[in-house]
Amino acid sequence: MFGSLFVACSSWGTLLSALITFILVWIVYRTIQFRYSSLSKIPGPPGLPIIGGTRVNVTGPQNLKHVLITHRHKYVKTKNIRAFVPSVGNGLLTCSHDDHVRQYKMVSPAFSYSNLKGMVAVFQQVAHNLVKTWTDKLSSSPSGFCDIEAQKDLNHCTLDIIGKCAFGYDFDSVFSGDNQLAKAFTSIIQVTNFSHLLLMKLFPFYKYFYTESKNAMKITDEIVLEVIHKKMNSTKSQTKKKDLLDRLLEHYDGASKKDVEEMRSQVFTFLLAGHETSSVALAWTLYELSKNPEIQTRAREEVFAVLGKDLNIEWSKLDELKFLGNIVKESLRLHSPVYHVVRQAIEDDVIDGYLIPKGTTVAVGIQTTHILPKYWKDPDIFIPDRFQENDGQPSNIPNIFLPFSIGPRSCIGNKFALAEIKTVLATLLKNFVFTECSGMEFKPVIQITVRPNPSLHLLISKIKG
């Protein structure tokens, strides 16, 4: 018996020694790899030799153009998002170059000029739903002020908009106030922050134990299928304009299981990206307007001057809201909803004279480019008038303002988003004054998008007179 015990202890001791040796060798290897890597010669913040990765952050118009346009064939999308959010699948957000060309051609007609013109009425209808919700809250406030969780309410607003415009589906989340899909998307977004991605890098099996995200994705998958089935079972009209889901169903009609899975991924992607980025942009814009009451007043005066008290906003009127448009651009500059876009080098490349080895992760800095003092005067200050000249552009230098990215993989819904944001803002400014919540401080937290943390709260009051 003692002999068997001695053998068992020896085996465990050998295994433990082997494990310790492996860890030490791995640490030495990672340290040497980090020290002698060509990436260590690139200027920037010091890296982490043990838990860090082969990642380079690039910024500035020429470097961004290099990665996203002129040498884009040398870079592919990384699989980081798919690892934590498998429901994105092979959709437009994550697919390869060849698939992207095919998918882009398939869905781009849904965002045509003629389609967008008809969507303004939907933008305004949902915005009026939000106005009614906030007005009801104000009616029970004796002070005439009401604390609202603007981030959550705007998230519901943009979810309803993308549901109606892209899928012909009414989530009714503004009025319900407690939408299951909105909650699920928030849970999914929260697991894409740096700490979770780092844990997954160190322990690849970590993602299988993060049950909150798994449960959230189960909910979203069920709702996505419900949206698809409702559209499939609805009466087809030959006269109405085709929305995004109409075109997807047309393309994948009777298709293979693989294509059906791709369609599900497309719906998930457009639901997530189509409402999240817009709600974040709206939240940061209202945040800046609450901090800058003189700019808010000027914007409201323009809205009334252009729109009067007319309840209907037409597409042509949106272009006349020049100052409001500059406010939106300045908010997108100072608070880019997407902090960076990430690529992986599939062959060796040279950027700005530095070797980028094959396999290197390259983070293309949208937000960092937006605050480079070389191109922006007082970059940390909210100054909408900086967009007043050069036809609404910050300067004659290309690729320094890119909230929707640049190149063939730039955001397909950028015109949709800008029209949506302007319509919602104009509607809200006609009805409310926005004020900071005393004692609350909001910091950006980088996830799939850059949300205010904690969730943005504002004080609202009704317009006088």
XYZ file of C-alpha atoms in Angstrom:
465
model
C 0.000 0.000 0.000
C 2.791 2.407 0.941
C 4.563 1.557 -2.288
C 1.498 2.485 -4.334
C 1.125 5.707 -2.367
C 4.787 6.566 -2.994
C 4.356 5.948 -6.737
C 1.229 8.153 -6.803
C 3.001 10.963 -4.947
C 5.975 10.688 -7.277
C 3.662 10.894 -10.287
C 1.945 13.993 -8.938
C 5.337 15.509 -8.076
C 6.586 14.846 -11.606
C 3.442 16.358 -13.085
C 3.730 19.451 -10.876
C 7.406 19.875 -11.761
C 6.585 19.571 -15.452
C 3.835 22.166 -15.120
C 6.106 24.626 -13.293
C 8.843 24.067 -15.879
C 6.375 24.684 -18.707
C 5.161 27.934 -17.120
C 8.726 29.180 -16.575
C 9.727 28.324 -20.147
C 6.597 30.050 -21.447
C 7.360 33.202 -19.407
C 10.962 33.276 -20.653
C 9.791 32.719 -24.238
C 7.194 35.489 -24.035
C 9.713 37.897 -22.478
C 12.328 37.230 -25.174
C 9.689 37.364 -27.906
C 8.487 40.720 -26.620
C 11.968 42.208 -26.174
C 13.287 41.274 -29.606
C 10.083 41.696 -31.594
C 10.153 44.302 -34.353
C 7.041 45.734 -32.698
C 9.046 46.755 -29.620
C 10.801 49.381 -31.747
C 7.534 51.174 -32.527
C 7.042 54.269 -30.323
C 4.154 54.149 -27.904
C 3.149 53.157 -24.358
C 5.126 50.269 -22.831
C 3.616 46.854 -23.499
C 2.988 43.905 -21.197
C 5.619 41.237 -21.945
C 3.818 38.297 -20.306
C 0.106 38.801 -20.936
C 0.353 41.278 -23.792
C -0.080 40.379 -27.441
C 1.369 41.302 -30.801
C -0.793 44.361 -31.210
C -0.090 47.754 -32.731
C -2.225 50.866 -32.400
C -2.088 53.101 -35.473
C -3.413 56.619 -35.752
C -3.302 59.547 -38.154
C -4.883 59.928 -41.615
C -2.085 58.348 -43.667
C -1.751 55.252 -41.480
C -5.517 54.746 -41.359
C -5.742 55.048 -45.130
C -2.890 52.530 -45.433
C -4.664 49.830 -43.416
C -8.270 50.468 -44.439
C -7.905 51.459 -48.099
C -4.630 51.226 -50.024
C -3.267 48.047 -48.386
C -6.530 46.561 -47.103
C -5.794 43.291 -48.948
C -3.057 42.644 -46.373
C -5.471 42.779 -43.432
C -8.540 40.824 -42.342
C -11.115 41.185 -39.593
C -10.106 39.518 -36.333
C -12.235 36.838 -34.693
C -12.409 38.544 -31.284
C -16.072 39.516 -31.608
C -17.097 36.077 -32.856
C -15.379 34.472 -29.867
C -17.657 36.225 -27.360
C -20.623 36.973 -29.620
C -20.930 33.941 -31.912
C -24.350 35.126 -33.078
C -22.678 37.682 -35.381
C -21.607 34.665 -37.438
C -20.567 35.442 -40.992
C -22.571 38.655 -41.240
C -21.553 41.929 -42.843
C -19.648 43.015 -39.724
C -17.282 40.044 -39.585
C -17.154 38.352 -42.995
C -14.106 38.058 -45.276
C -13.313 40.391 -48.186
C -15.030 38.321 -50.878
C -18.125 37.665 -48.765
C -18.288 41.339 -47.858
C -18.491 42.433 -51.502
C -21.340 39.977 -52.109
C -23.240 40.851 -48.935
C -22.783 44.594 -49.408
C -24.338 44.450 -52.874
C -27.202 42.432 -51.446
C -28.192 44.789 -48.607
C -27.125 48.238 -49.869
C -30.393 48.901 -51.799
C -32.225 48.875 -48.442
C -30.298 52.059 -47.570
C -30.907 53.839 -50.867
C -31.846 57.519 -50.972
C -35.475 56.766 -51.847
C -35.804 54.321 -48.955
C -34.157 56.698 -46.486
C -36.545 59.533 -47.361
C -39.467 57.367 -46.304
C -37.838 56.424 -43.003
C -37.852 59.952 -41.552
C -41.525 59.565 -40.631
C -40.645 56.435 -38.632
C -37.747 58.217 -36.903
C -40.130 60.960 -35.849
C -42.944 58.642 -34.814
C -40.695 56.725 -32.421
C -39.138 59.981 -31.155
C -42.665 61.243 -30.367
C -43.254 58.034 -28.400
C -40.206 58.942 -26.321
C -41.503 62.509 -25.903
C -44.802 61.140 -24.588
C -43.010 58.811 -22.162
C -40.864 61.613 -20.752
C -43.806 64.044 -20.641
C -45.779 61.529 -18.563
C -42.868 61.303 -16.118
C -42.651 65.094 -15.905
C -46.372 65.445 -15.199
C -45.922 63.780 -11.824
C -42.950 65.975 -10.846
C -43.931 69.015 -8.721
C -40.531 70.641 -9.309
C -40.942 70.699 -13.079
C -37.750 68.658 -13.445
C -37.368 64.931 -13.867
C -34.324 62.656 -13.675
C -34.340 60.279 -16.651
C -32.021 57.415 -17.514
C -31.379 58.817 -20.970
C -29.036 56.027 -22.061
C -31.612 53.291 -21.513
C -34.509 55.260 -23.010
C -32.519 56.246 -26.105
C -31.465 52.630 -26.488
C -35.132 51.632 -26.561
C -35.867 54.427 -29.037
C -33.225 53.350 -31.564
C -34.149 49.675 -31.135
C -37.740 50.491 -32.095
C -36.497 52.514 -35.072
C -34.255 49.792 -36.513
C -36.981 47.211 -35.893
C -39.567 49.174 -37.874
C -37.263 50.470 -40.622
C -35.137 47.406 -41.349
C -37.376 44.504 -40.385
C -40.969 45.747 -40.324
C -41.161 44.689 -36.664
C -42.398 46.722 -33.690
C -40.485 45.929 -30.503
C -42.538 48.575 -28.637
C -39.649 49.043 -26.223
C -40.122 52.800 -25.656
C -43.588 52.314 -24.171
C -42.877 48.971 -22.476
C -39.775 50.412 -20.781
C -38.375 46.981 -19.936
C -37.492 45.331 -23.210
C -36.032 41.828 -23.062
C -34.007 42.246 -26.259
C -32.498 45.578 -25.167
C -31.428 43.995 -21.863
C -29.903 41.025 -23.675
C -27.922 43.255 -26.033
C -26.610 45.254 -23.064
C -25.391 42.026 -21.426
C -23.691 40.965 -24.655
C -21.977 44.335 -25.071
C -20.691 44.297 -21.492
C -18.646 41.129 -22.076
C -16.670 42.751 -24.900
C -14.642 45.019 -22.635
C -10.872 44.684 -22.178
C -10.937 42.592 -18.982
C -13.102 39.877 -20.529
C -11.054 39.788 -23.727
C -7.848 39.520 -21.672
C -9.240 36.627 -19.629
C -10.250 34.871 -22.827
C -6.761 35.363 -24.246
C -5.145 33.874 -21.147
C -7.768 31.162 -20.609
C -9.525 30.286 -23.907
C -12.055 28.109 -22.062
C -13.219 31.156 -20.036
C -15.937 32.049 -22.546
C -17.744 28.761 -21.892
C -18.303 29.703 -18.246
C -19.691 33.188 -18.825
C -23.336 32.186 -18.461
C -24.848 35.693 -18.513
C -23.632 36.248 -22.061
C -24.729 32.768 -23.141
C -28.226 33.322 -21.759
C -28.422 36.731 -23.440
C -27.442 35.257 -26.798
C -30.071 32.562 -26.414
C -32.696 35.284 -25.925
C -31.494 37.301 -28.922
C -31.386 34.215 -31.141
C -34.994 33.389 -30.246
C -36.156 36.943 -30.946
C -34.217 37.112 -34.222
C -35.960 33.940 -35.396
C -39.312 35.402 -34.324
C -38.629 38.541 -36.388
C -37.705 36.436 -39.441
C -40.704 34.103 -39.139
C -43.142 36.987 -38.699
C -41.853 38.609 -41.866
C -41.999 35.290 -43.765
C -45.616 34.761 -42.726
C -46.747 38.306 -43.490
C -48.664 39.153 -46.657
C -46.254 40.202 -49.392
C -47.000 43.539 -51.014
C -45.723 44.289 -54.489
C -46.092 48.052 -54.051
C -44.346 48.799 -50.798
C -40.641 49.585 -50.647
C -38.568 46.598 -49.638
C -36.811 46.827 -46.298
C -33.612 45.035 -45.328
C -35.316 41.828 -44.229
C -37.393 41.696 -47.423
C -34.171 41.713 -49.417
C -32.542 39.096 -47.203
C -35.527 36.767 -47.562
C -35.555 37.350 -51.303
C -31.873 36.492 -51.572
C -31.971 33.447 -49.301
C -35.365 32.110 -50.449
C -35.117 28.306 -50.510
C -31.393 28.512 -49.816
C -29.107 26.075 -48.024
C -28.821 25.722 -44.267
C -25.548 27.659 -44.443
C -27.254 30.583 -46.173
C -30.142 30.565 -43.705
C -27.600 30.762 -40.877
C -25.961 33.700 -42.651
C -29.328 35.453 -42.858
C -29.841 34.972 -39.125
C -26.387 36.462 -38.546
C -27.253 39.451 -40.744
C -30.431 40.172 -38.792
C -28.582 39.900 -35.477
C -25.759 42.151 -36.723
C -28.046 44.892 -38.023
C -30.201 44.778 -34.893
C -27.173 45.148 -32.629
C -25.078 47.593 -34.650
C -28.078 49.448 -36.056
C -29.429 50.566 -32.702
C -26.431 50.522 -30.359
C -24.179 53.011 -32.181
C -27.031 55.484 -32.722
C -28.193 55.351 -29.103
C -24.636 55.915 -27.864
C -24.201 58.864 -30.246
C -27.498 60.380 -29.079
C -26.569 59.910 -25.427
C -23.183 61.632 -25.757
C -24.740 64.454 -27.800
C -27.383 65.171 -25.150
C -24.646 64.938 -22.516
C -22.648 67.660 -24.296
C -25.753 69.806 -24.818
C -26.558 69.556 -21.111
C -23.017 70.745 -20.304
C -23.179 73.566 -22.856
C -26.572 75.293 -22.392
C -25.710 78.151 -24.775
C -25.072 75.650 -27.585
C -28.281 73.821 -26.680
C -30.268 77.074 -26.854
C -28.742 77.944 -30.221
C -29.605 74.492 -31.576
C -33.195 74.776 -30.341
C -33.567 78.195 -31.949
C -32.415 76.739 -35.274
C -34.853 73.833 -34.964
C -37.789 76.195 -34.421
C -36.581 78.549 -37.162
C -36.367 75.739 -39.722
C -39.256 73.539 -38.612
C -41.528 75.991 -36.818
C -44.176 74.179 -34.793
C -44.833 71.736 -37.606
C -45.125 68.226 -36.206
C -43.803 66.641 -39.396
C -40.128 66.665 -40.355
C -39.348 66.145 -44.014
C -36.083 64.792 -45.398
C -35.318 68.095 -47.159
C -35.604 69.972 -43.859
C -32.873 67.886 -42.241
C -30.262 69.414 -44.553
C -31.341 72.890 -43.435
C -30.470 72.084 -39.820
C -26.820 73.066 -40.371
C -25.861 73.880 -36.795
C -27.566 70.761 -35.452
C -25.621 68.776 -38.049
C -22.376 70.339 -36.816
C -23.335 69.446 -33.240
C -23.808 65.820 -34.259
C -20.451 65.772 -36.073
C -18.632 67.341 -33.141
C -20.205 64.824 -30.777
C -19.125 61.980 -33.077
C -15.611 63.432 -33.115
C -15.264 63.872 -29.372
C -17.189 60.709 -28.463
C -16.780 58.234 -31.305
C -19.308 55.429 -30.708
C -16.680 52.968 -31.987
C -13.252 53.619 -30.442
C -11.267 51.708 -33.042
C -11.582 49.051 -35.717
C -9.336 46.016 -35.492
C -7.562 44.113 -38.242
C -5.016 41.298 -38.409
C -2.083 41.295 -40.831
C -2.129 38.235 -43.118
C 1.315 39.062 -44.520
C 4.271 41.219 -43.533
C 3.736 44.924 -44.099
C 5.450 48.237 -43.401
C 3.554 51.136 -41.818
C 5.252 54.492 -41.389
C 8.648 52.810 -41.787
C 8.029 50.092 -39.172
C 7.743 46.383 -39.924
C 4.360 44.860 -39.099
C 4.880 41.074 -39.046
C 2.263 38.659 -40.318
C -0.224 37.796 -37.562
C 0.009 41.194 -35.853
C -3.238 42.683 -34.576
C -3.616 46.280 -35.750
C -6.026 48.583 -33.928
C -6.962 51.493 -36.187
C -7.572 54.433 -33.876
C -10.723 56.342 -34.781
C -11.073 58.196 -31.477
C -7.339 58.882 -31.142
C -7.246 60.385 -34.642
C -10.211 62.586 -33.730
C -8.254 64.277 -30.936
C -4.800 64.674 -32.497
C -3.646 68.267 -31.732
C -1.817 68.286 -35.070
C -5.156 68.358 -36.885
C -7.636 69.660 -34.309
C -7.442 72.937 -32.397
C -8.464 72.495 -28.743
C -9.272 68.831 -29.446
C -10.758 68.102 -26.016
C -13.302 70.940 -26.160
C -16.797 70.625 -27.652
C -16.801 73.204 -30.484
C -19.475 72.482 -33.135
C -18.499 75.583 -35.131
C -15.227 73.924 -36.132
C -17.330 72.141 -38.790
C -18.806 75.385 -40.123
C -16.400 75.820 -43.042
C -15.202 73.525 -45.841
C -18.722 72.245 -46.539
C -19.122 70.885 -43.045
C -15.714 69.192 -42.958
C -13.117 69.984 -40.270
C -10.363 70.823 -42.796
C -9.098 70.032 -46.259
C -7.125 67.076 -44.904
C -8.895 63.786 -45.735
C -9.359 60.902 -43.310
C -9.112 62.844 -40.048
C -12.850 62.593 -39.347
C -14.066 59.028 -39.695
C -16.757 58.108 -37.125
C -18.137 55.543 -39.585
C -14.656 54.329 -40.602
C -13.359 54.695 -44.177
C -12.854 52.506 -47.201
C -14.962 49.661 -48.607
C -15.807 48.413 -45.103
C -17.078 51.711 -43.754
C -20.518 51.687 -42.140
C -23.211 50.912 -44.699
C -25.835 52.681 -42.584
C -24.036 55.996 -42.023
C -26.636 58.139 -43.861
C -29.423 56.278 -42.037
C -27.729 56.946 -38.679
C -27.112 60.655 -39.314
C -30.704 61.250 -40.435
C -32.013 59.257 -37.465
C -29.875 61.134 -34.934
C -30.804 64.566 -36.332
C -34.518 63.721 -36.425
C -34.585 62.409 -32.851
C -32.531 65.353 -31.554
C -34.724 67.915 -33.333
C -37.862 66.308 -31.899
C -36.459 66.226 -28.365
C -35.111 69.792 -28.499
C -38.556 71.066 -29.522
C -39.997 69.600 -26.326
C -37.390 69.553 -23.561
C -34.504 71.395 -21.951
C -31.657 69.107 -20.881
C -29.612 69.806 -17.753
C -26.724 67.990 -16.072
C -27.454 65.844 -13.030
C -25.577 67.455 -10.166
C -22.845 65.303 -8.651
C -22.837 62.687 -11.398
C -19.760 62.103 -13.531
C -19.792 59.956 -16.663
C -16.700 58.327 -18.122
C -16.377 56.449 -21.417
C -16.015 52.686 -21.179
C -14.683 50.892 -24.249
C -16.691 47.854 -25.327
C -18.126 47.138 -28.788
C -19.200 50.761 -28.466
C -18.059 53.503 -26.100
C -20.919 53.955 -23.645
C -21.104 56.497 -20.813
C -20.384 54.886 -17.462
C -22.476 54.861 -15.348
C -25.511 54.841 -17.601
C -26.251 58.444 -18.595
C -28.816 60.300 -16.474
C -30.072 63.794 -17.307
C -32.562 66.269 -15.868
C -35.321 67.308 -18.258
C -37.860 70.113 -18.113
C -40.519 71.246 -20.559
C -39.963 74.110 -22.985
C -41.537 77.294 -21.616
C -43.919 79.288 -23.767
